[in-house]
C-alpha atoms as a printed R data frame, in Angstrom:
    type eleno elety resid chain resno       x       y       z
1   ATOM     1    CA   MET     A     1  32.902  -7.846   5.072
2   ATOM     2    CA   ALA     A     2  35.171  -8.657   3.036
3   ATOM     3    CA   GLN     A     3  33.919 -12.608   3.307
4   ATOM     4    CA   VAL     A     4  30.003 -11.924   3.253
5   ATOM     5    CA   PRO     A     5  28.434 -11.974  -0.551
6   ATOM     6    CA   ALA     A     6  27.216  -8.781  -2.217
7   ATOM     7    CA   ALA     A     7  23.648 -10.033  -2.229
8   ATOM     8    CA   THR     A     8  24.256 -10.363   1.787
9   ATOM     9    CA   ARG     A     9  24.650  -6.883   2.309
10  ATOM    10    CA   THR     A    10  21.852  -5.954   0.214
11  ATOM    11    CA   LEU     A    11  18.987  -7.854   1.854
12  ATOM    12    CA   ARG     A    12  20.753  -5.905   4.689
13  ATOM    13    CA   VAL     A    13  20.609  -2.568   3.064
14  ATOM    14    CA   LEU     A    14  17.101  -3.228   1.738
15  ATOM    15    CA   ARG     A    15  16.046  -5.229   5.910
16  ATOM    16    CA   TYR     A    16  17.269  -1.688   7.335
17  ATOM    17    CA   LEU     A    17  16.274   1.028   4.671
18  ATOM    18    CA   ALA     A    18  12.449  -0.831   5.175
19  ATOM    19    CA   SER     A    19  12.686  -0.489   9.290
20  ATOM    20    CA   GLN     A    20  13.574   3.789   8.923
21  ATOM    21    CA   PRO     A    21  10.585   5.958   9.249
22  ATOM    22    CA   ASP     A    22  11.902   7.681   7.219
23  ATOM    23    CA   PRO     A    23  14.968   8.186   3.759
24  ATOM    24    CA   VAL     A    24  18.595   8.066   5.584
25  ATOM    25    CA   PRO     A    25  21.553   9.428   4.557
26  ATOM    26    CA   LEU     A    26  24.414   7.365   2.761
27  ATOM    27    CA   GLU     A    27  26.484   7.259   5.976
28  ATOM    28    CA   ALA     A    28  23.868   6.424   7.636
29  ATOM    29    CA   ILE     A    29  23.097   3.061   5.839
30  ATOM    30    CA   ALA     A    30  26.970   2.226   5.778
31  ATOM    31    CA   ARG     A    31  26.656   3.019  10.040
32  ATOM    32    CA   ALA     A    32  24.126   0.174  10.569
33  ATOM    33    CA   CYS     A    33  24.734  -2.093   7.462
34  ATOM    34    CA   SER     A    34  29.213  -2.112   9.074
35  ATOM    35    CA   LEU     A    35  29.399  -1.178   5.652
36  ATOM    36    CA   PRO     A    36  32.797   1.648   4.694
37  ATOM    37    CA   ARG     A    37  31.300   4.344   2.908
38  ATOM    38    CA   SER     A    38  32.664   4.010  -0.398
39  ATOM    39    CA   SER     A    39  31.288   0.629  -0.587
40  ATOM    40    CA   ALA     A    40  27.647   1.965   0.705
41  ATOM    41    CA   TYR     A    41  27.864   4.278  -2.102
42  ATOM    42    CA   HIS     A    42  28.066   2.044  -4.877
43  ATOM    43    CA   LEU     A    43  25.829  -0.633  -3.239
44  ATOM    44    CA   VAL     A    44  23.373   2.212  -3.180
45  ATOM    45    CA   THR     A    45  23.946   2.933  -6.302
46  ATOM    46    CA   ALA     A    46  23.332  -0.267  -8.057
47  ATOM    47    CA   MET     A    47  20.205  -0.714  -6.551
48  ATOM    48    CA   VAL     A    48  18.633   2.910  -7.355
49  ATOM    49    CA   ALA     A    49  20.279   1.588 -11.495
50  ATOM    50    CA   GLU     A    50  17.100  -1.373 -10.829
51  ATOM    51    CA   GLY     A    51  13.981   0.133  -8.647
52  ATOM    52    CA   PHE     A    52  14.793  -0.975  -5.386
53  ATOM    53    CA   VAL     A    53  16.305   2.030  -3.489
54  ATOM    54    CA   VAL     A    54  15.465   5.943  -4.854
55  ATOM    55    CA   HIS     A    55  17.411   8.277  -4.517
56  ATOM    56    CA   LEU     A    56  16.465  12.279  -2.693
57  ATOM    57    CA   ALA     A    57  18.783  14.541  -4.876
58  ATOM    58    CA   ASP     A    58  17.885  17.115  -3.141
59  ATOM    59    CA   GLU     A    59  17.961  16.178   0.612
60  ATOM    60    CA   HIS     A    60  20.935  13.688   0.261
61  ATOM    61    CA   ARG     A    61  18.787  11.048   1.370
62  ATOM    62    CA   TYR     A    62  17.858   7.213   0.145
63  ATOM    63    CA   GLY     A    63  14.903   5.219   0.623
64  ATOM    64    CA   LEU     A    64  12.808   2.348  -0.720
65  ATOM    65    CA   GLY     A    65  12.126   1.972  -4.721
66  ATOM    66    CA   VAL     A    66   8.881   0.976  -6.297
67  ATOM    67    CA   ALA     A    67  10.453  -2.672  -6.662
68  ATOM    68    CA   ALA     A    68  11.259  -2.768  -3.746
69  ATOM    69    CA   PHE     A    69   7.556  -2.229  -1.964
70  ATOM    70    CA   GLU     A    70   6.287  -4.600  -4.962
71  ATOM    71    CA   VAL     A    71   8.431  -7.968  -3.734
72  ATOM    72    CA   GLY     A    72   6.641  -6.983  -0.701
73  ATOM    73    CA   SER     A    73   3.944  -6.512  -2.125
74  ATOM    74    CA   GLY     A    74   4.268 -10.713  -3.690
75  ATOM    75    CA   TYR     A    75   3.801 -11.673  -0.878
76  ATOM    76    CA   ALA     A    76   0.792 -10.129   0.009
77  ATOM    77    CA   ARG     A    77  -0.228 -11.586  -3.872
78  ATOM    78    CA   GLN     A    78   0.304 -15.694  -1.771
79  ATOM    79    CA   ALA     A    79  -2.115 -17.477  -0.709
80  ATOM    80    CA   PRO     A    80  -0.885 -16.527   3.054
81  ATOM    81    CA   LEU     A    81  -3.318 -13.222   3.143
82  ATOM    82    CA   GLN     A    82  -6.002 -14.703   0.881
83  ATOM    83    CA   ARG     A    83  -6.181 -17.988   3.541
84  ATOM    84    CA   ILE     A    84  -6.310 -15.908   6.015
85  ATOM    85    CA   ALA     A    85  -8.058 -13.255   5.271
86  ATOM    86    CA   ARG     A    86 -11.555 -15.056   3.450
87  ATOM    87    CA   ARG     A    87 -13.369 -16.403   6.286
88  ATOM    88    CA   PRO     A    88 -13.317 -12.355   7.402
89  ATOM    89    CA   LEU     A    89 -14.373 -11.078   4.085
90  ATOM    90    CA   ALA     A    90 -17.295 -13.322   4.129
91  ATOM    91    CA   GLU     A    91 -17.709 -12.500   8.171
92  ATOM    92    CA   LEU     A    92 -17.133  -8.739   7.233
93  ATOM    93    CA   VAL     A    93 -19.872  -9.838   3.865
94  ATOM    94    CA   ASP     A    94 -22.117 -10.793   6.092
95  ATOM    95    CA   ARG     A    95 -23.208  -7.705   8.950
96  ATOM    96    CA   VAL     A    96 -22.735  -5.419   6.306
97  ATOM    97    CA   GLN     A    97 -24.496  -6.945   3.682
98  ATOM    98    CA   GLN     A    98 -22.251  -5.326   0.768
99  ATOM    99    CA   SER     A    99 -19.607  -6.483  -1.006
100 ATOM   100    CA   ALA     A   100 -16.396  -6.672  -0.313
101 ATOM   101    CA   HIS     A   101 -12.961  -7.172  -0.970
102 ATOM   102    CA   LEU     A   102  -8.999  -7.410  -0.613
103 ATOM   103    CA   ALA     A   103  -6.160  -5.563  -3.263
104 ATOM   104    CA   VAL     A   104  -2.608  -4.870  -2.801
105 ATOM   105    CA   LEU     A   105  -0.780  -2.220  -4.356
106 ATOM   106    CA   HIS     A   106   1.142  -3.199  -7.495
107 ATOM   107    CA   GLY     A   107   3.418  -0.662  -9.280
108 ATOM   108    CA   SER     A   108   0.587   2.904  -9.014
109 ATOM   109    CA   ASP     A   109  -2.317   0.465  -9.295
110 ATOM   110    CA   VAL     A   110  -3.700  -2.245  -6.826
111 ATOM   111    CA   LEU     A   111  -4.648  -6.322  -8.188
112 ATOM   112    CA   TYR     A   112  -8.029  -7.740  -5.857
113 ATOM   113    CA   VAL     A   113  -6.844 -10.614  -5.120
114 ATOM   114    CA   LEU     A   114  -9.784 -11.069  -2.879
115 ATOM   115    CA   GLU     A   115 -13.938 -10.543  -3.330
116 ATOM   116    CA   ASP     A   116 -16.385 -11.568  -0.915
117 ATOM   117    CA   ARG     A   117 -19.862  -9.774  -3.469
118 ATOM   118    CA   ALA     A   118 -23.737 -10.143  -1.162
119 ATOM   119    CA   PRO     A   119 -26.445 -11.684  -2.873
120 ATOM   120    CA   GLY     A   120 -28.922  -9.245  -5.049
121 ATOM   121    CA   ARG     A   121 -25.708  -5.575  -4.946
122 ATOM   122    CA   PRO     A   122 -24.317  -3.890  -7.898
123 ATOM   123    CA   PRO     A   123 -22.750  -6.060 -10.442
124 ATOM   124    CA   LEU     A   124 -18.413  -4.721  -9.981
125 ATOM   125    CA   VAL     A   125 -14.837  -3.975 -11.886
126 ATOM   126    CA   THR     A   126 -13.423  -5.152  -8.905
127 ATOM   127    CA   ASP     A   127 -12.623  -8.608 -10.004
128 ATOM   128    CA   VAL     A   128  -9.987 -11.095  -8.562
129 ATOM   129    CA   GLY     A   129  -6.837 -10.093 -11.268
130 ATOM   130    CA   VAL     A   130  -8.417  -6.370 -11.502
131 ATOM   131    CA   ARG     A   131  -5.946  -3.557 -11.788
132 ATOM   132    CA   LEU     A   132  -6.676  -0.242 -10.736
133 ATOM   133    CA   PRO     A   133  -5.615   2.886 -10.712
134 ATOM   134    CA   ALA     A   134  -4.483   3.106  -6.795
135 ATOM   135    CA   GLN     A   135  -5.848   7.197  -6.530
136 ATOM   136    CA   LEU     A   136  -8.901   6.204  -7.738
137 ATOM   137    CA   THR     A   137 -10.218   3.734  -5.421
138 ATOM   138    CA   ALA     A   138 -10.831   3.664  -1.223
139 ATOM   139    CA   SER     A   139  -8.622   0.530  -1.052
140 ATOM   140    CA   GLY     A   140  -5.362   1.963  -3.107
141 ATOM   141    CA   ARG     A   141  -5.652   5.003  -0.742
142 ATOM   142    CA   ALA     A   142  -6.049   3.621   2.417
143 ATOM   143    CA   ILE     A   143  -2.961   1.075   1.386
144 ATOM   144    CA   LEU     A   144  -1.000   4.554   0.108
145 ATOM   145    CA   ALA     A   145  -1.783   6.988   3.059
146 ATOM   146    CA   HIS     A   146   1.011   3.954   5.317
147 ATOM   147    CA   LEU     A   147   3.569   4.717   2.803
148 ATOM   148    CA   PRO     A   148   6.153   7.344   3.816
149 ATOM   149    CA   PRO     A   149   5.837  10.261   1.143
150 ATOM   150    CA   ALA     A   150   9.367   9.544  -0.111
151 ATOM   151    CA   GLN     A   151   7.238   5.468  -1.160
152 ATOM   152    CA   VAL     A   152   3.883   8.271  -3.084
153 ATOM   153    CA   ARG     A   153   6.151  10.797  -4.394
154 ATOM   154    CA   ALA     A   154   8.221   7.493  -6.447
155 ATOM   155    CA   LEU     A   155   4.431   6.287  -7.707
156 ATOM   156    CA   TYR     A   156   3.501   9.610  -9.366
157 ATOM   157    CA   PRO     A   157   6.810  10.742 -10.306
158 ATOM   158    CA   SER     A   158   4.592  12.893 -12.812
159 ATOM   159    CA   SER     A   159   1.278  13.977 -13.591
160 ATOM   160    CA   ALA     A   160   1.627  11.396 -16.473
161 ATOM   161    CA   ALA     A   161   1.153   8.733 -13.815
162 ATOM   162    CA   PHE     A   162  -2.380  10.486 -12.075
163 ATOM   163    CA   VAL     A   163  -4.411   8.433 -14.518
164 ATOM   164    CA   GLN     A   164  -8.285   8.558 -15.546
165 ATOM   165    CA   ARG     A   165 -11.860   6.812 -15.480
166 ATOM   166    CA   HIS     A   166 -13.885   9.478 -14.825
167 ATOM   167    CA   GLY     A   167 -12.916  12.413 -14.698
168 ATOM   168    CA   THR     A   168 -12.339  12.562 -10.989
169 ATOM   169    CA   GLY     A   169 -10.104  11.432  -8.116
170 ATOM   170    CA   PRO     A   170  -6.411  13.867  -7.809
171 ATOM   171    CA   THR     A   171  -3.893  14.981 -11.054
172 ATOM   172    CA   SER     A   172  -1.722  16.015  -8.938
173 ATOM   173    CA   LEU     A   173   0.500  15.103  -5.921
174 ATOM   174    CA   SER     A   174  -0.222  17.936  -3.535
175 ATOM   175    CA   ALA     A   175  -4.028  16.851  -4.751
176 ATOM   176    CA   LEU     A   176  -2.965  13.037  -3.639
177 ATOM   177    CA   ARG     A   177  -0.853  14.021   0.201
178 ATOM   178    CA   GLY     A   178  -3.904  16.056   0.871
179 ATOM   179    CA   LEU     A   179  -6.034  13.569   0.003
180 ATOM   180    CA   LEU     A   180  -4.744  10.587   2.026
181 ATOM   181    CA   THR     A   181  -2.808  13.302   4.450
182 ATOM   182    CA   GLU     A   182  -7.792  13.318   5.382
183 ATOM   183    CA   THR     A   183  -7.594   9.497   5.061
184 ATOM   184    CA   ARG     A   184  -4.768   9.619   7.857
185 ATOM   185    CA   GLN     A   185  -6.979  12.130  10.032
186 ATOM   186    CA   ARG     A   186  -9.671  10.443   9.584
187 ATOM   187    CA   GLY     A   187  -8.683   6.428   9.453
188 ATOM   188    CA   TYR     A   188  -9.857   4.917   7.080
189 ATOM   189    CA   ALA     A   189 -10.250   5.531   3.274
190 ATOM   190    CA   THR     A   190 -12.977   6.660   0.811
191 ATOM   191    CA   GLU     A   191 -14.047   6.573  -2.920
192 ATOM   192    CA   THR     A   192 -17.218   8.200  -4.778
193 ATOM   193    CA   GLY     A   193 -17.993   7.570  -8.256
194 ATOM   194    CA   GLU     A   194 -14.412   7.805  -8.908
195 ATOM   195    CA   VAL     A   195 -14.382   4.142 -10.134
196 ATOM   196    CA   THR     A   196 -17.865   3.671 -11.187
197 ATOM   197    CA   PRO     A   197 -19.670   5.958 -11.478
198 ATOM   198    CA   GLY     A   198 -22.859   5.234  -8.380
199 ATOM   199    CA   LEU     A   199 -20.663   2.917  -6.078
200 ATOM   200    CA   SER     A   200 -19.170   4.346  -3.554
201 ATOM   201    CA   SER     A   201 -16.129   2.646  -1.397
202 ATOM   202    CA   VAL     A   202 -14.295   2.739   2.074
203 ATOM   203    CA   ALA     A   203 -11.956   0.637   2.887
204 ATOM   204    CA   ALA     A   204  -9.146   0.753   5.592
205 ATOM   205    CA   ALA     A   205  -5.369  -0.627   5.850
206 ATOM   206    CA   VAL     A   206  -3.793  -4.105   6.861
207 ATOM   207    CA   LEU     A   207  -0.340  -3.371   8.299
208 ATOM   208    CA   ASP     A   208   2.746  -5.518   8.561
209 ATOM   209    CA   HIS     A   209   4.014  -5.088  12.132
210 ATOM   210    CA   ASN     A   210   6.047  -2.374  10.742
211 ATOM   211    CA   GLY     A   211   3.188  -0.234  10.605
212 ATOM   212    CA   PHE     A   212   4.006  -0.444   6.303
213 ATOM   213    CA   PRO     A   213   0.445  -1.390   4.289
214 ATOM   214    CA   LEU     A   214   0.601  -5.448   3.748
215 ATOM   215    CA   ALA     A   215  -3.396  -4.474   1.409
216 ATOM   216    CA   GLY     A   216  -6.116  -2.677   1.426
217 ATOM   217    CA   VAL     A   217  -9.709  -3.995   3.126
218 ATOM   218    CA   ALA     A   218 -12.753  -2.121   1.284
219 ATOM   219    CA   VAL     A   219 -16.857  -2.371   1.170
220 ATOM   220    CA   THR     A   220 -18.447  -0.661  -2.257
221 ATOM   221    CA   TYR     A   221 -21.943   0.325  -2.095
222 ATOM   222    CA   ALA     A   222 -24.808   2.672  -3.568
223 ATOM   223    CA   GLU     A   223 -24.451   6.049  -2.897
224 ATOM   224    CA   GLY     A   224 -27.242   6.505  -0.258
225 ATOM   225    CA   ASP     A   225 -28.179   3.150   0.152
226 ATOM   226    CA   ALA     A   226 -25.589   3.131   3.275
227 ATOM   227    CA   ASP     A   227 -23.837   5.227   5.895
228 ATOM   228    CA   PRO     A   228 -20.242   4.889   4.767
229 ATOM   229    CA   ALA     A   229 -19.066   6.610   9.080
230 ATOM   230    CA   SER     A   230 -20.640   3.270  10.217
231 ATOM   231    CA   LEU     A   231 -19.565   0.926   7.000
232 ATOM   232    CA   ALA     A   232 -16.473   1.843   8.580
233 ATOM   233    CA   GLY     A   233 -16.482   0.829  11.571
234 ATOM   234    CA   ASP     A   234 -16.758  -3.392   9.736
235 ATOM   235    CA   VAL     A   235 -13.944  -2.343   7.893
236 ATOM   236    CA   ARG     A   236 -11.066  -1.193   9.959
237 ATOM   237    CA   ARG     A   237 -12.021  -3.757  12.539
238 ATOM   238    CA   THR     A   238 -11.348  -6.546   9.970
239 ATOM   239    CA   ALA     A   239  -8.704  -4.677   8.618
240 ATOM   240    CA   ARG     A   240  -7.396  -4.390  12.520
241 ATOM   241    CA   LEU     A   241  -8.319  -8.761  12.465
242 ATOM   242    CA   LEU     A   242  -6.050  -9.503   9.439
243 ATOM   243    CA   SER     A   243  -3.571  -7.306  10.629
244 ATOM   244    CA   THR     A   244  -3.261  -9.397  13.936
245 ATOM   245    CA   ARG     A   245  -3.018 -12.714  12.558
246 ATOM   246    CA   LEU     A   246  -0.446 -11.377  10.332
247 ATOM   247    CA   GLY     A   247   1.440 -10.780  12.906
248 ATOM   248    CA   GLY     A   248   1.115  -7.000  12.113
249 ATOM   249    CA   ARG     A   249   0.116  -4.022  14.684
250 ATOM   250    CA   GLY     A   250  -4.235  -5.100  15.156
């Protein structure tokens, strides 16, 4: 192991943490990555300082940090995801006759990377390149619902992290967790008037082979203009198709 570069050890730790459903103790990291305990400690401490690992001191465990998620999201923001998603998103719009978009997580925001607007529908703020608070959007909630609790906690460390647009939406970690639990149980995310008054959205997550969320597919419609449960079925089918094409869980 002494001949293996530090960069290789770092990547092994990141890959191991990414494969775990929950944060793990230092001993598990050292054992899985064939590291002496002291070396593992110094390595994860440096990674904590850079934001790639989060240390849950009260639990004596380590998990992936926000910086690691942003690196992973970088792949989703690049051309492969957009090329793969363009036709399925257009087909979704044709089926439901409502505007649809694809977003990825960027810190505690969602970044819109693809949009297909249906003719005659209301104008949207969710244009390509726009960032919005993830906890307020259906796309963001769909993604957050599939993140480990430790990652959600790292994204929202205090009440100051809960940005408001129109005085609605979760304002605390406990409120957000309740919302994400409902999202997982229902199988899709919703928002009503929290991004733009009078407009609602439904969304589902695109998942990789580990069940980790790569993006969110959403449809936005004028309140009262569509049945959200019916739209959710089409949105979920599109999300499953993209997951399968990206080598993830269909």
